[in-house]
mmCIF file of C-alpha atoms and ligand atoms in Angstrom:
data_model
loop_
_atom_site.group_PDB
_atom_site.id
_atom_site.type_symbol
_atom_site.label_atom_id
_atom_site.label_comp_id
_atom_site.label_asym_id
_atom_site.label_seq_id
_atom_site.Cartn_x
_atom_site.Cartn_y
_atom_site.Cartn_z
ATOM 1 C CA MET C 1 128.905 253.468 -5.006
ATOM 2 C CA SER C 2 129.392 254.526 -8.607
ATOM 3 C CA GLU C 3 133.046 255.319 -8.188
ATOM 4 C CA ALA C 4 135.774 253.372 -6.422
ATOM 5 C CA ALA C 5 139.564 253.214 -6.301
ATOM 6 C CA ALA C 6 141.812 250.295 -5.398
ATOM 7 C CA ARG C 7 145.503 249.516 -5.191
ATOM 8 C CA ALA C 8 147.341 246.238 -5.808
ATOM 9 C CA PHE C 9 150.932 245.057 -6.151
ATOM 10 C CA PRO C 10 152.639 242.641 -8.560
ATOM 11 C CA ASN C 11 153.615 239.135 -7.474
ATOM 12 C CA ILE C 12 156.494 236.859 -8.410
ATOM 13 C CA ALA C 13 155.875 233.116 -8.549
ATOM 14 C CA LEU C 14 158.124 230.561 -6.834
ATOM 15 C CA VAL C 15 156.120 227.688 -8.339
ATOM 16 C CA LYS C 16 155.109 228.980 -11.754
ATOM 17 C CA TYR C 17 151.812 229.074 -13.579
ATOM 18 C CA TRP C 18 152.322 228.081 -17.205
ATOM 19 C CA GLY C 19 149.376 226.699 -19.137
ATOM 20 C CA LYS C 20 145.589 226.876 -19.044
ATOM 21 C CA ARG C 21 143.167 224.006 -19.129
ATOM 22 C CA ASP C 22 140.373 226.470 -19.904
ATOM 23 C CA THR C 23 141.344 229.634 -21.766
ATOM 24 C CA SER C 24 138.029 231.384 -21.283
ATOM 25 C CA LEU C 25 137.683 230.782 -17.534
ATOM 26 C CA ILE C 26 141.502 230.991 -17.143
ATOM 27 C CA LEU C 27 141.819 227.773 -15.189
ATOM 28 C CA PRO C 28 145.466 226.720 -14.781
ATOM 29 C CA VAL C 29 146.728 223.208 -15.517
ATOM 30 C CA ALA C 30 148.381 223.187 -12.082
ATOM 31 C CA GLY C 31 148.488 225.301 -8.916
ATOM 32 C CA SER C 32 151.179 227.903 -8.233
ATOM 33 C CA LEU C 33 152.807 229.754 -5.324
ATOM 34 C CA SER C 34 153.922 233.389 -5.258
ATOM 35 C CA LEU C 35 154.945 236.364 -3.169
ATOM 36 C CA THR C 36 152.976 239.604 -3.515
ATOM 37 C CA LEU C 37 155.456 242.494 -3.409
ATOM 38 C CA ASP C 38 155.504 245.751 -1.441
ATOM 39 C CA THR C 39 156.722 247.807 -4.419
ATOM 40 C CA TYR C 40 155.422 248.945 -7.830
ATOM 41 C CA ALA C 41 151.735 249.456 -6.989
ATOM 42 C CA THR C 42 148.974 249.928 -9.524
ATOM 43 C CA THR C 43 146.155 252.254 -8.420
ATOM 44 C CA THR C 44 142.954 252.114 -10.437
ATOM 45 C CA THR C 45 139.812 254.243 -10.320
ATOM 46 C CA VAL C 46 136.542 253.053 -11.854
ATOM 47 C CA ARG C 47 133.778 255.624 -12.421
ATOM 48 C CA LEU C 48 130.438 254.525 -13.837
ATOM 49 C CA ASP C 49 129.321 256.670 -16.747
ATOM 50 C CA PRO C 50 125.767 255.602 -17.729
ATOM 51 C CA ASP C 51 125.707 258.132 -20.615
ATOM 52 C CA ALA C 52 128.857 256.775 -22.270
ATOM 53 C CA ALA C 53 128.544 254.467 -25.272
ATOM 54 C CA ALA C 54 131.770 252.605 -24.506
ATOM 55 C CA ASP C 55 134.226 252.069 -21.668
ATOM 56 C CA SER C 56 137.342 254.200 -21.652
ATOM 57 C CA PHE C 57 140.722 253.278 -20.227
ATOM 58 C CA THR C 58 143.821 255.318 -19.485
ATOM 59 C CA LEU C 59 147.174 254.070 -18.223
ATOM 60 C CA ASN C 60 149.339 256.723 -16.554
ATOM 61 C CA GLY C 61 147.165 259.409 -18.127
ATOM 62 C CA VAL C 62 147.534 258.098 -21.676
ATOM 63 C CA PRO C 63 144.534 256.522 -23.478
ATOM 64 C CA GLY C 64 145.041 252.744 -23.562
ATOM 65 C CA ALA C 65 145.804 250.980 -26.864
ATOM 66 C CA ALA C 66 143.069 248.878 -28.519
ATOM 67 C CA ILE C 67 144.020 245.486 -27.069
ATOM 68 C CA PRO C 68 144.416 246.528 -23.398
ATOM 69 C CA THR C 69 141.185 248.550 -23.659
ATOM 70 C CA GLN C 70 139.403 245.496 -25.085
ATOM 71 C CA ARG C 71 140.693 243.380 -22.179
ATOM 72 C CA VAL C 72 139.403 245.954 -19.704
ATOM 73 C CA THR C 73 135.983 246.011 -21.409
ATOM 74 C CA ARG C 74 135.750 242.212 -21.469
ATOM 75 C CA PHE C 75 136.594 242.168 -17.780
ATOM 76 C CA LEU C 76 134.015 244.867 -16.982
ATOM 77 C CA ASP C 77 131.432 242.835 -18.936
ATOM 78 C CA LEU C 78 131.854 240.051 -16.358
ATOM 79 C CA VAL C 79 131.334 242.519 -13.521
ATOM 80 C CA ARG C 80 128.311 244.119 -15.248
ATOM 81 C CA GLU C 81 126.761 240.721 -15.853
ATOM 82 C CA ARG C 82 126.963 239.906 -12.140
ATOM 83 C CA ALA C 83 125.753 243.361 -11.103
ATOM 84 C CA GLY C 84 122.880 243.401 -13.623
ATOM 85 C CA SER C 85 124.165 246.705 -14.956
ATOM 86 C CA THR C 86 124.705 248.019 -18.461
ATOM 87 C CA ALA C 87 126.532 251.190 -17.389
ATOM 88 C CA ARG C 88 129.844 251.831 -19.094
ATOM 89 C CA ALA C 89 132.812 253.020 -17.057
ATOM 90 C CA ARG C 90 135.867 255.222 -17.103
ATOM 91 C CA VAL C 91 138.900 253.325 -15.869
ATOM 92 C CA ASP C 92 142.020 255.287 -14.953
ATOM 93 C CA SER C 93 145.052 253.323 -13.904
ATOM 94 C CA LEU C 94 148.355 254.560 -12.493
ATOM 95 C CA SER C 95 151.167 252.036 -12.522
ATOM 96 C CA GLU C 96 154.379 252.541 -10.568
ATOM 97 C CA ILE C 97 156.040 249.723 -12.505
ATOM 98 C CA PRO C 98 158.541 251.406 -14.792
ATOM 99 C CA THR C 99 157.490 250.223 -18.267
ATOM 100 C CA ASP C 100 161.056 249.092 -18.853
ATOM 101 C CA ALA C 101 161.537 247.225 -15.566
ATOM 102 C CA GLY C 102 160.755 243.894 -17.166
ATOM 103 C CA LEU C 103 158.057 243.127 -14.587
ATOM 104 C CA ALA C 104 154.616 242.085 -15.769
ATOM 105 C CA SER C 105 152.003 244.665 -14.843
ATOM 106 C CA SER C 106 148.904 242.589 -15.589
ATOM 107 C CA ALA C 107 148.740 240.881 -12.161
ATOM 108 C CA ALA C 108 148.625 244.136 -10.188
ATOM 109 C CA GLY C 109 146.483 245.753 -12.898
ATOM 110 C CA PHE C 110 143.678 243.198 -12.907
ATOM 111 C CA ALA C 111 143.767 242.724 -9.110
ATOM 112 C CA ALA C 112 143.264 246.489 -8.648
ATOM 113 C CA LEU C 113 140.596 246.543 -11.378
ATOM 114 C CA ALA C 114 138.703 243.616 -9.796
ATOM 115 C CA VAL C 115 138.521 245.380 -6.421
ATOM 116 C CA ALA C 116 137.686 248.827 -7.831
ATOM 117 C CA ALA C 117 135.139 247.605 -10.413
ATOM 118 C CA GLY C 118 133.501 245.212 -7.922
ATOM 119 C CA ALA C 119 132.950 248.117 -5.500
ATOM 120 C CA ALA C 120 131.916 250.645 -8.179
ATOM 121 C CA TYR C 121 129.237 248.268 -9.531
ATOM 122 C CA GLY C 122 128.044 247.487 -5.994
ATOM 123 C CA LEU C 123 129.095 243.833 -5.754
ATOM 124 C CA GLU C 124 129.878 242.407 -2.334
ATOM 125 C CA LEU C 125 132.894 240.207 -2.903
ATOM 126 C CA ASP C 126 135.093 238.548 -0.292
ATOM 127 C CA ALA C 127 138.786 237.830 -0.927
ATOM 128 C CA ARG C 128 138.009 234.441 -2.489
ATOM 129 C CA ALA C 129 135.431 235.886 -4.899
ATOM 130 C CA LEU C 130 137.780 238.757 -5.777
ATOM 131 C CA SER C 131 140.608 236.319 -6.481
ATOM 132 C CA ARG C 132 138.349 234.281 -8.789
ATOM 133 C CA LEU C 133 137.245 237.477 -10.530
ATOM 134 C CA ALA C 134 140.805 238.860 -10.915
ATOM 135 C CA ARG C 135 141.830 235.490 -12.402
ATOM 136 C CA ARG C 136 139.534 236.164 -15.371
ATOM 137 C CA GLY C 137 141.582 239.251 -16.291
ATOM 138 C CA SER C 138 144.999 237.604 -16.025
ATOM 139 C CA GLY C 139 145.693 234.290 -14.293
ATOM 140 C CA SER C 140 148.462 235.575 -12.045
ATOM 141 C CA ALA C 141 146.209 238.467 -10.882
ATOM 142 C CA ALA C 142 144.332 235.907 -8.729
ATOM 143 C CA ARG C 143 147.424 235.870 -6.481
ATOM 144 C CA SER C 144 147.833 239.673 -6.217
ATOM 145 C CA ILE C 145 144.536 239.876 -4.300
ATOM 146 C CA ILE C 146 146.357 238.151 -1.428
ATOM 147 C CA ALA C 147 149.081 239.587 0.862
ATOM 148 C CA GLY C 148 152.535 237.992 0.908
ATOM 149 C CA LEU C 149 152.821 234.300 0.108
ATOM 150 C CA ALA C 150 149.812 233.007 -1.827
ATOM 151 C CA VAL C 151 148.859 229.648 -3.285
ATOM 152 C CA TRP C 152 146.566 229.677 -6.341
ATOM 153 C CA HIS C 153 144.653 226.420 -6.592
ATOM 154 C CA ALA C 154 144.008 224.552 -9.802
ATOM 155 C CA GLY C 155 140.458 223.240 -10.053
ATOM 156 C CA ASP C 156 137.142 224.294 -11.498
ATOM 157 C CA ASP C 157 135.895 227.879 -11.581
ATOM 158 C CA ALA C 158 134.649 227.789 -7.984
ATOM 159 C CA GLN C 159 137.831 226.224 -6.592
ATOM 160 C CA SER C 160 140.434 228.133 -8.555
ATOM 161 C CA PHE C 161 141.309 231.045 -6.249
ATOM 162 C CA ALA C 162 144.364 232.160 -4.305
ATOM 163 C CA GLU C 163 144.687 232.195 -0.545
ATOM 164 C CA PRO C 164 147.383 233.085 1.996
ATOM 165 C CA VAL C 165 150.055 230.604 3.065
ATOM 166 C CA ARG C 166 152.437 230.883 5.996
ATOM 167 C CA GLY C 167 156.062 230.176 5.230
ATOM 168 C CA PRO C 168 159.661 231.213 5.797
ATOM 169 C CA GLU C 169 160.556 234.887 5.682
ATOM 170 C CA PHE C 170 162.527 235.966 2.636
ATOM 171 C CA THR C 171 163.260 238.960 0.455
ATOM 172 C CA MET C 172 163.394 239.316 -3.322
ATOM 173 C CA ILE C 173 166.100 241.060 -5.328
ATOM 174 C CA ILE C 174 164.837 242.098 -8.765
ATOM 175 C CA LEU C 175 167.734 242.057 -11.224
ATOM 176 C CA THR C 176 166.914 244.025 -14.369
ATOM 177 C CA LEU C 177 169.112 242.831 -17.215
ATOM 178 C CA ASP C 178 167.225 243.722 -20.360
ATOM 179 C CA ARG C 179 164.633 246.431 -20.845
ATOM 180 C CA SER C 180 163.272 245.492 -24.250
ATOM 181 C CA ALA C 181 159.652 244.351 -24.551
ATOM 182 C CA LYS C 182 159.183 240.589 -24.896
ATOM 183 C CA ARG C 183 158.482 239.309 -28.397
ATOM 184 C CA VAL C 184 155.903 236.645 -27.497
ATOM 185 C CA SER C 185 153.291 237.397 -24.803
ATOM 186 C CA SER C 186 152.914 234.846 -22.012
ATOM 187 C CA ARG C 187 149.326 234.306 -23.189
ATOM 188 C CA ASP C 188 150.401 233.272 -26.720
ATOM 189 C CA ALA C 189 153.470 231.397 -25.525
ATOM 190 C CA MET C 190 151.357 229.288 -23.143
ATOM 191 C CA VAL C 191 149.117 228.196 -26.008
ATOM 192 C CA ARG C 192 152.066 227.365 -28.262
ATOM 193 C CA THR C 193 153.746 225.362 -25.498
ATOM 194 C CA ALA C 194 150.571 223.410 -24.770
ATOM 195 C CA HIS C 195 150.051 222.559 -28.447
ATOM 196 C CA THR C 196 153.600 221.720 -29.453
ATOM 197 C CA SER C 197 155.865 220.743 -26.548
ATOM 198 C CA PRO C 198 156.406 216.989 -26.198
ATOM 199 C CA PHE C 199 157.170 217.641 -22.509
ATOM 200 C CA TYR C 200 153.873 219.311 -21.618
ATOM 201 C CA ASP C 201 152.286 216.365 -19.776
ATOM 202 C CA GLY C 202 155.437 215.941 -17.696
ATOM 203 C CA TRP C 203 155.364 219.639 -16.869
ATOM 204 C CA ILE C 204 151.783 219.420 -15.587
ATOM 205 C CA SER C 205 152.361 216.411 -13.351
ATOM 206 C CA SER C 206 155.757 217.610 -12.070
ATOM 207 C CA THR C 207 154.397 221.078 -11.279
ATOM 208 C CA ALA C 208 151.708 219.548 -9.068
ATOM 209 C CA GLN C 209 154.440 217.602 -7.237
ATOM 210 C CA THR C 210 156.688 220.669 -6.943
ATOM 211 C CA LEU C 211 153.793 222.661 -5.489
ATOM 212 C CA ASP C 212 153.124 219.960 -2.874
ATOM 213 C CA ALA C 213 156.818 219.941 -1.942
ATOM 214 C CA ALA C 214 156.929 223.775 -1.808
ATOM 215 C CA LEU C 215 153.869 223.889 0.452
ATOM 216 C CA ALA C 216 155.512 221.282 2.709
ATOM 217 C CA ALA C 217 158.644 223.498 2.814
ATOM 218 C CA CYS C 218 156.425 226.453 3.788
ATOM 219 C CA ARG C 219 154.800 224.461 6.595
ATOM 220 C CA ALA C 220 158.257 223.400 7.827
ATOM 221 C CA ASP C 221 159.499 227.031 7.634
ATOM 222 C CA ASP C 222 162.331 225.673 5.470
ATOM 223 C CA PHE C 223 163.808 228.469 3.316
ATOM 224 C CA THR C 224 166.489 226.205 1.824
ATOM 225 C CA ALA C 225 163.995 223.646 0.527
ATOM 226 C CA LEU C 226 161.717 226.400 -0.819
ATOM 227 C CA GLY C 227 164.647 228.133 -2.527
ATOM 228 C CA LEU C 228 165.905 224.956 -4.214
ATOM 229 C CA LEU C 229 162.399 224.177 -5.491
ATOM 230 C CA THR C 230 162.006 227.768 -6.756
ATOM 231 C CA GLU C 231 165.159 227.625 -8.878
ATOM 232 C CA LEU C 232 164.433 224.111 -10.141
ATOM 233 C CA HIS C 233 160.910 225.032 -11.164
ATOM 234 C CA ALA C 234 161.959 228.211 -12.990
ATOM 235 C CA LEU C 235 164.542 226.310 -15.039
ATOM 236 C CA ARG C 236 161.994 223.586 -15.804
ATOM 237 C CA MET C 237 159.509 226.200 -17.012
ATOM 238 C CA HIS C 238 162.098 227.767 -19.320
ATOM 239 C CA ALA C 239 163.144 224.325 -20.591
ATOM 240 C CA LEU C 240 159.489 223.630 -21.384
ATOM 241 C CA ILE C 241 159.013 226.970 -23.156
ATOM 242 C CA GLN C 242 162.169 226.386 -25.214
ATOM 243 C CA SER C 243 160.759 223.038 -26.312
ATOM 244 C CA ALA C 244 157.795 224.666 -28.075
ATOM 245 C CA ASP C 245 157.717 224.631 -31.883
ATOM 246 C CA PRO C 246 158.802 227.170 -33.048
ATOM 247 C CA PRO C 247 160.915 227.498 -29.866
ATOM 248 C CA ILE C 248 160.556 230.486 -27.547
ATOM 249 C CA ARG C 249 163.602 231.629 -25.590
ATOM 250 C CA TYR C 250 163.005 234.260 -22.924
ATOM 251 C CA LEU C 251 166.334 233.863 -21.134
ATOM 252 C CA LYS C 252 169.310 235.750 -22.578
ATOM 253 C CA PRO C 253 173.033 235.148 -22.002
ATOM 254 C CA ALA C 254 172.879 237.731 -19.182
ATOM 255 C CA SER C 255 170.063 235.754 -17.510
ATOM 256 C CA ILE C 256 172.100 232.532 -17.630
ATOM 257 C CA ALA C 257 175.077 234.452 -16.217
ATOM 258 C CA ALA C 258 172.853 235.555 -13.320
ATOM 259 C CA PHE C 259 171.781 231.965 -12.575
ATOM 260 C CA ASP C 260 175.496 230.985 -12.651
ATOM 261 C CA ARG C 261 176.405 233.831 -10.291
ATOM 262 C CA VAL C 262 173.671 232.827 -7.857
ATOM 263 C CA GLU C 263 175.013 229.277 -7.861
ATOM 264 C CA GLU C 264 178.523 230.619 -7.152
ATOM 265 C CA LEU C 265 177.277 232.789 -4.296
ATOM 266 C CA ARG C 266 175.565 229.746 -2.776
ATOM 267 C CA ALA C 267 178.744 227.692 -3.125
ATOM 268 C CA ALA C 268 180.575 230.512 -1.313
ATOM 269 C CA GLY C 269 178.069 230.291 1.572
ATOM 270 C CA LEU C 270 175.689 233.135 0.701
ATOM 271 C CA GLU C 271 172.320 231.460 0.381
ATOM 272 C CA CYS C 272 170.172 232.698 -2.519
ATOM 273 C CA TYR C 273 168.121 231.213 -5.360
ATOM 274 C CA ALA C 274 167.125 232.514 -8.783
ATOM 275 C CA THR C 275 163.904 232.530 -10.778
ATOM 276 C CA ALA C 276 162.702 234.257 -13.971
ATOM 277 C CA ASP C 277 159.293 234.878 -15.527
ATOM 278 C CA ALA C 278 158.451 235.160 -19.221
ATOM 279 C CA GLY C 279 161.371 237.475 -19.931
ATOM 280 C CA PRO C 280 165.130 237.826 -19.507
ATOM 281 C CA ASN C 281 165.146 239.489 -16.087
ATOM 282 C CA VAL C 282 165.993 237.482 -12.993
ATOM 283 C CA VAL C 283 164.562 237.620 -9.477
ATOM 284 C CA VAL C 284 166.667 236.267 -6.626
ATOM 285 C CA ILE C 285 165.352 235.240 -3.233
ATOM 286 C CA ALA C 286 167.415 235.456 -0.045
ATOM 287 C CA ARG C 287 166.927 235.553 3.683
ATOM 288 C CA PRO C 288 166.083 239.139 4.761
ATOM 289 C CA GLU C 289 169.415 239.516 6.598
ATOM 290 C CA ASP C 290 171.379 238.552 3.449
ATOM 291 C CA ALA C 291 169.406 240.604 0.929
ATOM 292 C CA VAL C 292 171.631 243.695 0.827
ATOM 293 C CA GLN C 293 174.777 241.608 0.420
ATOM 294 C CA VAL C 294 173.186 239.511 -2.341
ATOM 295 C CA ALA C 295 172.035 242.687 -4.108
ATOM 296 C CA THR C 296 175.552 244.146 -3.844
ATOM 297 C CA GLU C 297 177.078 240.973 -5.301
ATOM 298 C CA LEU C 298 174.601 241.017 -8.219
ATOM 299 C CA ALA C 299 174.925 244.730 -8.978
ATOM 300 C CA VAL C 300 177.772 244.092 -11.466
ATOM 301 C CA LEU C 301 175.260 242.238 -13.674
ATOM 302 C CA GLY C 302 172.445 244.787 -13.800
ATOM 303 C CA GLU C 303 170.228 247.110 -11.794
ATOM 304 C CA THR C 304 169.062 245.593 -8.506
ATOM 305 C CA ARG C 305 166.070 246.427 -6.338
ATOM 306 C CA VAL C 306 165.345 244.788 -2.980
ATOM 307 C CA VAL C 307 161.630 244.194 -2.375
ATOM 308 C CA GLY C 308 159.711 242.494 0.407
ATOM 309 C CA PRO C 309 156.306 240.915 0.955
ATOM 310 C CA GLY C 310 153.469 243.371 0.432
ATOM 311 C CA PRO C 311 149.745 243.763 1.103
ATOM 312 C CA GLY C 312 146.844 242.269 -0.808
ATOM 313 C CA ALA C 313 144.635 244.344 -3.086
ATOM 314 C CA THR C 314 143.074 247.181 -1.119
ATOM 315 C CA LEU C 315 139.962 249.305 -1.610
ATOM 316 C CA LEU C 316 140.871 252.973 -1.197
ATOM 317 C CA THR C 317 137.383 254.484 -1.120
ATOM 318 C CA ASP C 318 134.516 253.995 1.315
ATOM 319 C CA GLU C 319 130.770 254.473 0.765
ATOM 320 C CA ALA C 320 131.139 258.245 0.893
ATOM 321 C CA GLY C 321 133.893 258.112 -1.684
ATOM 322 C CA LEU C 322 136.502 259.179 0.879
ATOM 323 C CA THR C 323 139.972 257.792 0.867
ATOM 324 C CA ASP C 324 140.062 255.317 3.703
ATOM 325 C CA GLU C 325 142.322 252.358 3.211
ATOM 326 C CA VAL C 326 140.456 249.155 3.929
ATOM 327 C CA GLY C 327 142.537 245.970 3.914
ATOM 328 C CA LEU C 328 140.735 243.110 2.233
ATOM 329 C CA THR C 329 143.051 240.381 3.412
ATOM 330 C CA ASP C 330 144.964 240.153 6.625
ATOM 331 C CA GLY C 331 148.700 240.007 6.202
ATOM 332 C CA ALA C 332 149.912 236.447 6.314
ATOM 333 C CA ALA C 333 152.995 237.745 4.581
ATOM 334 C CA GLY C 334 156.178 235.774 4.394
HETATM 335 O O1 LIG R 401 149.115 235.820 -15.696
HETATM 336 P P1 LIG R 401 149.945 235.814 -16.928
HETATM 337 O O2 LIG R 401 149.171 235.458 -18.150
HETATM 338 O O3 LIG R 401 150.740 237.098 -17.059
HETATM 339 O O4 LIG R 401 151.082 234.652 -16.801
HETATM 340 C C1 LIG R 401 152.134 234.690 -15.856
HETATM 341 C C2 LIG R 401 153.171 233.673 -16.182
HETATM 342 C C3 LIG R 401 154.469 233.724 -15.376
HETATM 343 O O5 LIG R 401 154.708 235.028 -14.876
HETATM 344 C C4 LIG R 401 155.628 233.360 -16.288
HETATM 345 C C5 LIG R 401 154.465 232.729 -14.219
HETATM 346 C C6 LIG R 401 153.653 233.088 -13.003
HETATM 347 O O6 LIG R 401 153.203 232.151 -12.331
HETATM 348 O O7 LIG R 401 153.479 234.274 -12.692
#
């Protein structure tokens, strides 16, 4: 096949990934746990173009800027190396993530690119191999290959992939508080944290413990334990990031207000827990039956969107190039 299309969704981590022990292989210092969402898909088409001198990349119909295009080319180089091909490609990506939603698009983007490029260059990759490949584009993309709850293992190149986990059912409420672009990318901020935070070693060892506890909560189907660990781990990550030199603060007053509100709702008997990635927006988790009420309570703070567990990265084209959705991972969602 010289042309293939794939679709993938973003994921939100409950136990966060923050820090690489190998920046070229993108090996994390600790494992992480996330939920792949059912909303904000990225659909990517890869067409081999043996006559082209360079790869081209468009995002939502607009030619990509230099840095994203370079990241796409570096990623395709890995695929070409494995496929023994020198053919350049045209990569067209459509992202449903509103650019101002404050959600990272790289996880869905590189998961979709891994599946589409792998197929276009004729590689036979199972979910584990695709997760390892997607990881090389953006660490968190390893998890978007997988449906629903996914654990991404720390380890060497062969062991560092994501796989499905069974756990309690829950829903996420995305609370958009601030639409401005972040000033320090997660990639740069991770490096600065690793080099300058006096708390970095403690972060690595405590994250491994938090992941073990979160996986135990999943096995026990214990939403309360998983929720408490989620909020604790998010606040620890932000404390770590703030301890970099110079400090990096992603949370804004409105984000802190959202964490306070979530705590109040819990005290009033409505169970929910907050987390936040490398930005000011907050994601709240709640039992499915409470999600609408939690979203209503949070609506005074910002725009809310209720999202659930979604599918893993999916190939949309078959050998004949027809659209025929083929699931790569079975849904072990939620
Ligand atoms: O994959 P990256 O480089 O976008 O890093 C993601 C980092 C966090 O979103 C803050 C945490 C996570 O585990 O997704």
